[in-house]
Structure formats: C-alpha cells, structure tokens
Amino acid sequence: MRWGLLSRILAALLIPVVTLTTAAQFTPPVSKREAAVRRKAATLTPQSPISVVRFGADEEFGRFLSCDQDGFTFYDIDQKRNVTLTWAEVKKIKDGYGGYNSLRGRHTDRTKGLVVGLALAGALAGLIAAVATAKD
C-alpha cells in the first residue's frame, strides 16, 4: 500500500516534468521567407557572388562562403571582412551583385540605379515639355 502511494506521487511529479522537457525540444516553425532564404543558400556554391538584403540595412555585396543550421557567412567585398548573419536577419539573397559606384566607393544594385535614372529622365522630359509649351 505504501509503495503504491509513493509511486502515484512520483508519477504525478514526473508527468509535468516530462511534458515540459519534450515541449521545450520542439523548434518553432520557420516562416516562408526564412525557408526561401535557406533554400537559396543551399543552392549556392562557395565563392559565388551574392547580394544580401537585410531588414533595416543597406544591401551588401560579396562572395558566399558557407551556411549552417543557424545562418550563413559571406565575405563582404566593400567592407573586406567576413559577415555572419542569422536566417531571421535576412530578407533576401540574390545571385550576383550590381555595378560599382565610384563616387561612394561601393557596389550598388543596378535595378535601383535604373529606376532612379528613369525617374530623373522623366522629370527632366516633363520640365522641358512644360518650358516648350509655355513659350508658345
């Protein structure tokens, strides 16, 4: 009788402990964005040129080095150092890197430069058209 009561008390104490430890072992689900970044990193070969878009930071350009469970490492060609980022810090990884801006001394995204250039050309054309119609 005495052992039966002790075994029930022990079981009542062990059940919550076992439940908590097994619940702590589950990893949180990965978001779609993180999964896409991981898939992209898995397809990259070492030393391939990449562009890294982070949350709240400028785009970085460099060469892919390696990846693991927690994140990836790349060599930043503008800062000339290895950068290690976690998957949660990265918005997107793109193949290659853009042109070189000699004024800033950094690499730039060509798409962004094209959009800005087209916007400036459109504004200039609008100004010329306004002046031409005002003369008539």
PDB file of C-alpha atoms in Angstrom:
ATOM      1  CA  MET A   1       0.000   0.000   0.000  1.00  0.00           C
ATOM      2  CA  ARG A   2       2.765   2.372   0.919  1.00  0.00           C
ATOM      3  CA  TRP A   3       4.713   1.753  -2.342  1.00  0.00           C
ATOM      4  CA  GLY A   4       1.540   2.259  -4.383  1.00  0.00           C
ATOM      5  CA  LEU A   5       1.012   5.704  -2.872  1.00  0.00           C
ATOM      6  CA  LEU A   6       4.666   6.681  -3.390  1.00  0.00           C
ATOM      7  CA  SER A   7       4.626   5.516  -6.996  1.00  0.00           C
ATOM      8  CA  ARG A   8       1.477   7.575  -7.685  1.00  0.00           C
ATOM      9  CA  ILE A   9       3.050  10.690  -6.149  1.00  0.00           C
ATOM     10  CA  LEU A  10       6.225  10.128  -8.149  1.00  0.00           C
ATOM     11  CA  ALA A  11       4.204   9.661 -11.340  1.00  0.00           C
ATOM     12  CA  ALA A  12       2.232  12.839 -10.618  1.00  0.00           C
ATOM     13  CA  LEU A  13       5.502  14.773 -10.252  1.00  0.00           C
ATOM     14  CA  LEU A  14       7.225  13.267 -13.298  1.00  0.00           C
ATOM     15  CA  ILE A  15       4.395  13.785 -15.813  1.00  0.00           C
ATOM     16  CA  PRO A  16       4.641  17.627 -15.835  1.00  0.00           C
ATOM     17  CA  VAL A  17       8.449  17.477 -15.960  1.00  0.00           C
ATOM     18  CA  VAL A  18       8.438  15.106 -18.943  1.00  0.00           C
ATOM     19  CA  THR A  19       5.781  17.203 -20.683  1.00  0.00           C
ATOM     20  CA  LEU A  20       7.796  20.412 -20.221  1.00  0.00           C
ATOM     21  CA  THR A  21      11.059  18.907 -21.439  1.00  0.00           C
ATOM     22  CA  THR A  22       9.506  17.421 -24.571  1.00  0.00           C
ATOM     23  CA  ALA A  23       7.703  20.688 -25.334  1.00  0.00           C
ATOM     24  CA  ALA A  24      10.977  22.606 -24.978  1.00  0.00           C
ATOM     25  CA  GLN A  25      12.638  20.408 -27.625  1.00  0.00           C
ATOM     26  CA  PHE A  26      10.322  21.489 -30.457  1.00  0.00           C
ATOM     27  CA  THR A  27      11.702  24.205 -32.693  1.00  0.00           C
ATOM     28  CA  PRO A  28       9.373  26.992 -33.735  1.00  0.00           C
ATOM     29  CA  PRO A  29       8.074  26.749 -37.290  1.00  0.00           C
ATOM     30  CA  VAL A  30      10.162  28.529 -39.904  1.00  0.00           C
ATOM     31  CA  SER A  31       8.475  31.384 -41.771  1.00  0.00           C
ATOM     32  CA  LYS A  32       8.073  31.248 -45.557  1.00  0.00           C
ATOM     33  CA  ARG A  33      10.657  33.987 -46.006  1.00  0.00           C
ATOM     34  CA  GLU A  34      13.243  32.183 -43.870  1.00  0.00           C
ATOM     35  CA  ALA A  35      12.568  28.948 -45.720  1.00  0.00           C
ATOM     36  CA  ALA A  36      13.077  30.711 -49.064  1.00  0.00           C
ATOM     37  CA  VAL A  37      16.367  32.232 -47.876  1.00  0.00           C
ATOM     38  CA  ARG A  38      17.575  28.826 -46.629  1.00  0.00           C
ATOM     39  CA  ARG A  39      16.657  27.175 -49.941  1.00  0.00           C
ATOM     40  CA  LYS A  40      18.525  29.873 -51.863  1.00  0.00           C
ATOM     41  CA  ALA A  41      21.617  29.499 -49.658  1.00  0.00           C
ATOM     42  CA  ALA A  42      21.540  25.720 -50.133  1.00  0.00           C
ATOM     43  CA  THR A  43      21.810  26.173 -53.914  1.00  0.00           C
ATOM     44  CA  LEU A  44      24.847  28.465 -53.706  1.00  0.00           C
ATOM     45  CA  THR A  45      28.385  27.231 -54.173  1.00  0.00           C
ATOM     46  CA  PRO A  46      31.286  28.653 -52.167  1.00  0.00           C
ATOM     47  CA  GLN A  47      32.758  31.846 -53.652  1.00  0.00           C
ATOM     48  CA  SER A  48      29.665  32.584 -55.754  1.00  0.00           C
ATOM     49  CA  PRO A  49      28.827  36.322 -55.920  1.00  0.00           C
ATOM     50  CA  ILE A  50      25.707  37.316 -53.961  1.00  0.00           C
ATOM     51  CA  SER A  51      23.717  40.335 -52.857  1.00  0.00           C
ATOM     52  CA  VAL A  52      22.239  40.219 -49.354  1.00  0.00           C
ATOM     53  CA  VAL A  53      19.186  42.293 -48.485  1.00  0.00           C
ATOM     54  CA  ARG A  54      18.774  42.697 -44.722  1.00  0.00           C
ATOM     55  CA  PHE A  55      15.987  44.271 -42.701  1.00  0.00           C
ATOM     56  CA  GLY A  56      16.723  47.925 -41.928  1.00  0.00           C
ATOM     57  CA  ALA A  57      20.173  47.955 -43.545  1.00  0.00           C
ATOM     58  CA  ASP A  58      21.779  48.709 -46.886  1.00  0.00           C
ATOM     59  CA  GLU A  59      22.179  45.924 -49.399  1.00  0.00           C
ATOM     60  CA  GLU A  60      25.510  44.136 -49.039  1.00  0.00           C
ATOM     61  CA  PHE A  61      27.548  42.501 -51.779  1.00  0.00           C
ATOM     62  CA  GLY A  62      30.063  39.724 -51.509  1.00  0.00           C
ATOM     63  CA  ARG A  63      31.012  36.113 -52.004  1.00  0.00           C
ATOM     64  CA  PHE A  64      29.135  33.257 -50.334  1.00  0.00           C
ATOM     65  CA  LEU A  65      31.307  31.177 -48.007  1.00  0.00           C
ATOM     66  CA  SER A  66      29.155  28.672 -46.080  1.00  0.00           C
ATOM     67  CA  CYS A  67      25.868  28.021 -44.324  1.00  0.00           C
ATOM     68  CA  ASP A  68      24.729  26.009 -41.332  1.00  0.00           C
ATOM     69  CA  GLN A  69      21.611  25.472 -39.218  1.00  0.00           C
ATOM     70  CA  ASP A  70      21.685  28.958 -37.665  1.00  0.00           C
ATOM     71  CA  GLY A  71      22.679  31.143 -40.621  1.00  0.00           C
ATOM     72  CA  PHE A  72      25.314  31.757 -43.257  1.00  0.00           C
ATOM     73  CA  THR A  73      28.636  33.509 -43.775  1.00  0.00           C
ATOM     74  CA  PHE A  74      29.785  35.620 -46.692  1.00  0.00           C
ATOM     75  CA  TYR A  75      32.769  37.820 -47.478  1.00  0.00           C
ATOM     76  CA  ASP A  76      31.652  41.460 -47.841  1.00  0.00           C
ATOM     77  CA  ILE A  77      33.681  42.895 -50.737  1.00  0.00           C
ATOM     78  CA  ASP A  78      33.087  46.516 -49.723  1.00  0.00           C
ATOM     79  CA  GLN A  79      33.993  46.135 -46.040  1.00  0.00           C
ATOM     80  CA  LYS A  80      36.611  43.445 -46.773  1.00  0.00           C
ATOM     81  CA  ARG A  81      35.584  41.170 -43.917  1.00  0.00           C
ATOM     82  CA  ASN A  82      33.554  38.030 -43.238  1.00  0.00           C
ATOM     83  CA  VAL A  83      29.962  38.650 -42.157  1.00  0.00           C
ATOM     84  CA  THR A  84      27.856  36.005 -40.398  1.00  0.00           C
ATOM     85  CA  LEU A  85      24.082  36.501 -40.369  1.00  0.00           C
ATOM     86  CA  THR A  86      21.224  34.502 -38.911  1.00  0.00           C
ATOM     87  CA  TRP A  87      18.323  33.486 -41.137  1.00  0.00           C
ATOM     88  CA  ALA A  88      15.971  35.873 -39.300  1.00  0.00           C
ATOM     89  CA  GLU A  89      18.125  38.911 -40.178  1.00  0.00           C
ATOM     90  CA  VAL A  90      17.948  38.375 -43.937  1.00  0.00           C
ATOM     91  CA  LYS A  91      15.110  39.433 -46.180  1.00  0.00           C
ATOM     92  CA  LYS A  92      16.521  38.073 -49.441  1.00  0.00           C
ATOM     93  CA  ILE A  93      19.638  36.629 -51.081  1.00  0.00           C
ATOM     94  CA  LYS A  94      20.171  37.407 -54.771  1.00  0.00           C
ATOM     95  CA  ASP A  95      22.624  35.968 -57.285  1.00  0.00           C
ATOM     96  CA  GLY A  96      25.460  38.254 -58.332  1.00  0.00           C
ATOM     97  CA  TYR A  97      25.988  41.845 -57.410  1.00  0.00           C
ATOM     98  CA  GLY A  98      25.406  45.091 -59.201  1.00  0.00           C
ATOM     99  CA  GLY A  99      27.736  47.662 -60.624  1.00  0.00           C
ATOM    100  CA  TYR A 100      30.299  49.759 -58.848  1.00  0.00           C
ATOM    101  CA  ASN A 101      29.609  53.328 -57.756  1.00  0.00           C
ATOM    102  CA  SER A 102      32.959  55.095 -57.878  1.00  0.00           C
ATOM    103  CA  LEU A 103      31.595  58.172 -56.071  1.00  0.00           C
ATOM    104  CA  ARG A 104      30.635  56.171 -52.987  1.00  0.00           C
ATOM    105  CA  GLY A 105      33.347  53.561 -53.466  1.00  0.00           C
ATOM    106  CA  ARG A 106      30.816  50.748 -53.054  1.00  0.00           C
ATOM    107  CA  HIS A 107      28.865  48.274 -55.110  1.00  0.00           C
ATOM    108  CA  THR A 108      25.283  49.167 -55.963  1.00  0.00           C
ATOM    109  CA  ASP A 109      22.144  47.452 -57.158  1.00  0.00           C
ATOM    110  CA  ARG A 110      21.712  48.128 -60.883  1.00  0.00           C
ATOM    111  CA  THR A 111      17.914  47.857 -60.716  1.00  0.00           C
ATOM    112  CA  LYS A 112      17.698  50.647 -58.169  1.00  0.00           C
ATOM    113  CA  GLY A 113      20.023  52.796 -60.283  1.00  0.00           C
ATOM    114  CA  LEU A 114      17.898  52.211 -63.381  1.00  0.00           C
ATOM    115  CA  VAL A 115      14.698  53.197 -61.575  1.00  0.00           C
ATOM    116  CA  VAL A 116      16.271  56.379 -60.216  1.00  0.00           C
ATOM    117  CA  GLY A 117      17.729  57.210 -63.642  1.00  0.00           C
ATOM    118  CA  LEU A 118      14.385  56.719 -65.377  1.00  0.00           C
ATOM    119  CA  ALA A 119      12.627  58.865 -62.784  1.00  0.00           C
ATOM    120  CA  LEU A 120      15.152  61.672 -63.276  1.00  0.00           C
ATOM    121  CA  ALA A 121      14.887  61.399 -67.080  1.00  0.00           C
ATOM    122  CA  GLY A 122      11.081  61.556 -66.821  1.00  0.00           C
ATOM    123  CA  ALA A 123      11.244  64.622 -64.599  1.00  0.00           C
ATOM    124  CA  LEU A 124      13.667  66.322 -66.997  1.00  0.00           C
ATOM    125  CA  ALA A 125      11.471  65.490 -70.007  1.00  0.00           C
ATOM    126  CA  GLY A 126       8.426  66.891 -68.162  1.00  0.00           C
ATOM    127  CA  LEU A 127      10.312  70.090 -67.365  1.00  0.00           C
ATOM    128  CA  ILE A 128      11.411  70.505 -70.997  1.00  0.00           C
ATOM    129  CA  ALA A 129       7.841  69.887 -72.192  1.00  0.00           C
ATOM    130  CA  ALA A 130       6.499  72.464 -69.725  1.00  0.00           C
ATOM    131  CA  VAL A 131       9.007  75.072 -70.897  1.00  0.00           C
ATOM    132  CA  ALA A 132       8.268  74.323 -74.566  1.00  0.00           C
ATOM    133  CA  THR A 133       4.515  74.733 -74.078  1.00  0.00           C
ATOM    134  CA  ALA A 134       4.956  77.895 -72.020  1.00  0.00           C
ATOM    135  CA  LYS A 135       6.871  79.591 -74.867  1.00  0.00           C
ATOM    136  CA  ASP A 136       4.053  79.025 -77.359  1.00  0.00           C
TER     137      ASP A 136
END
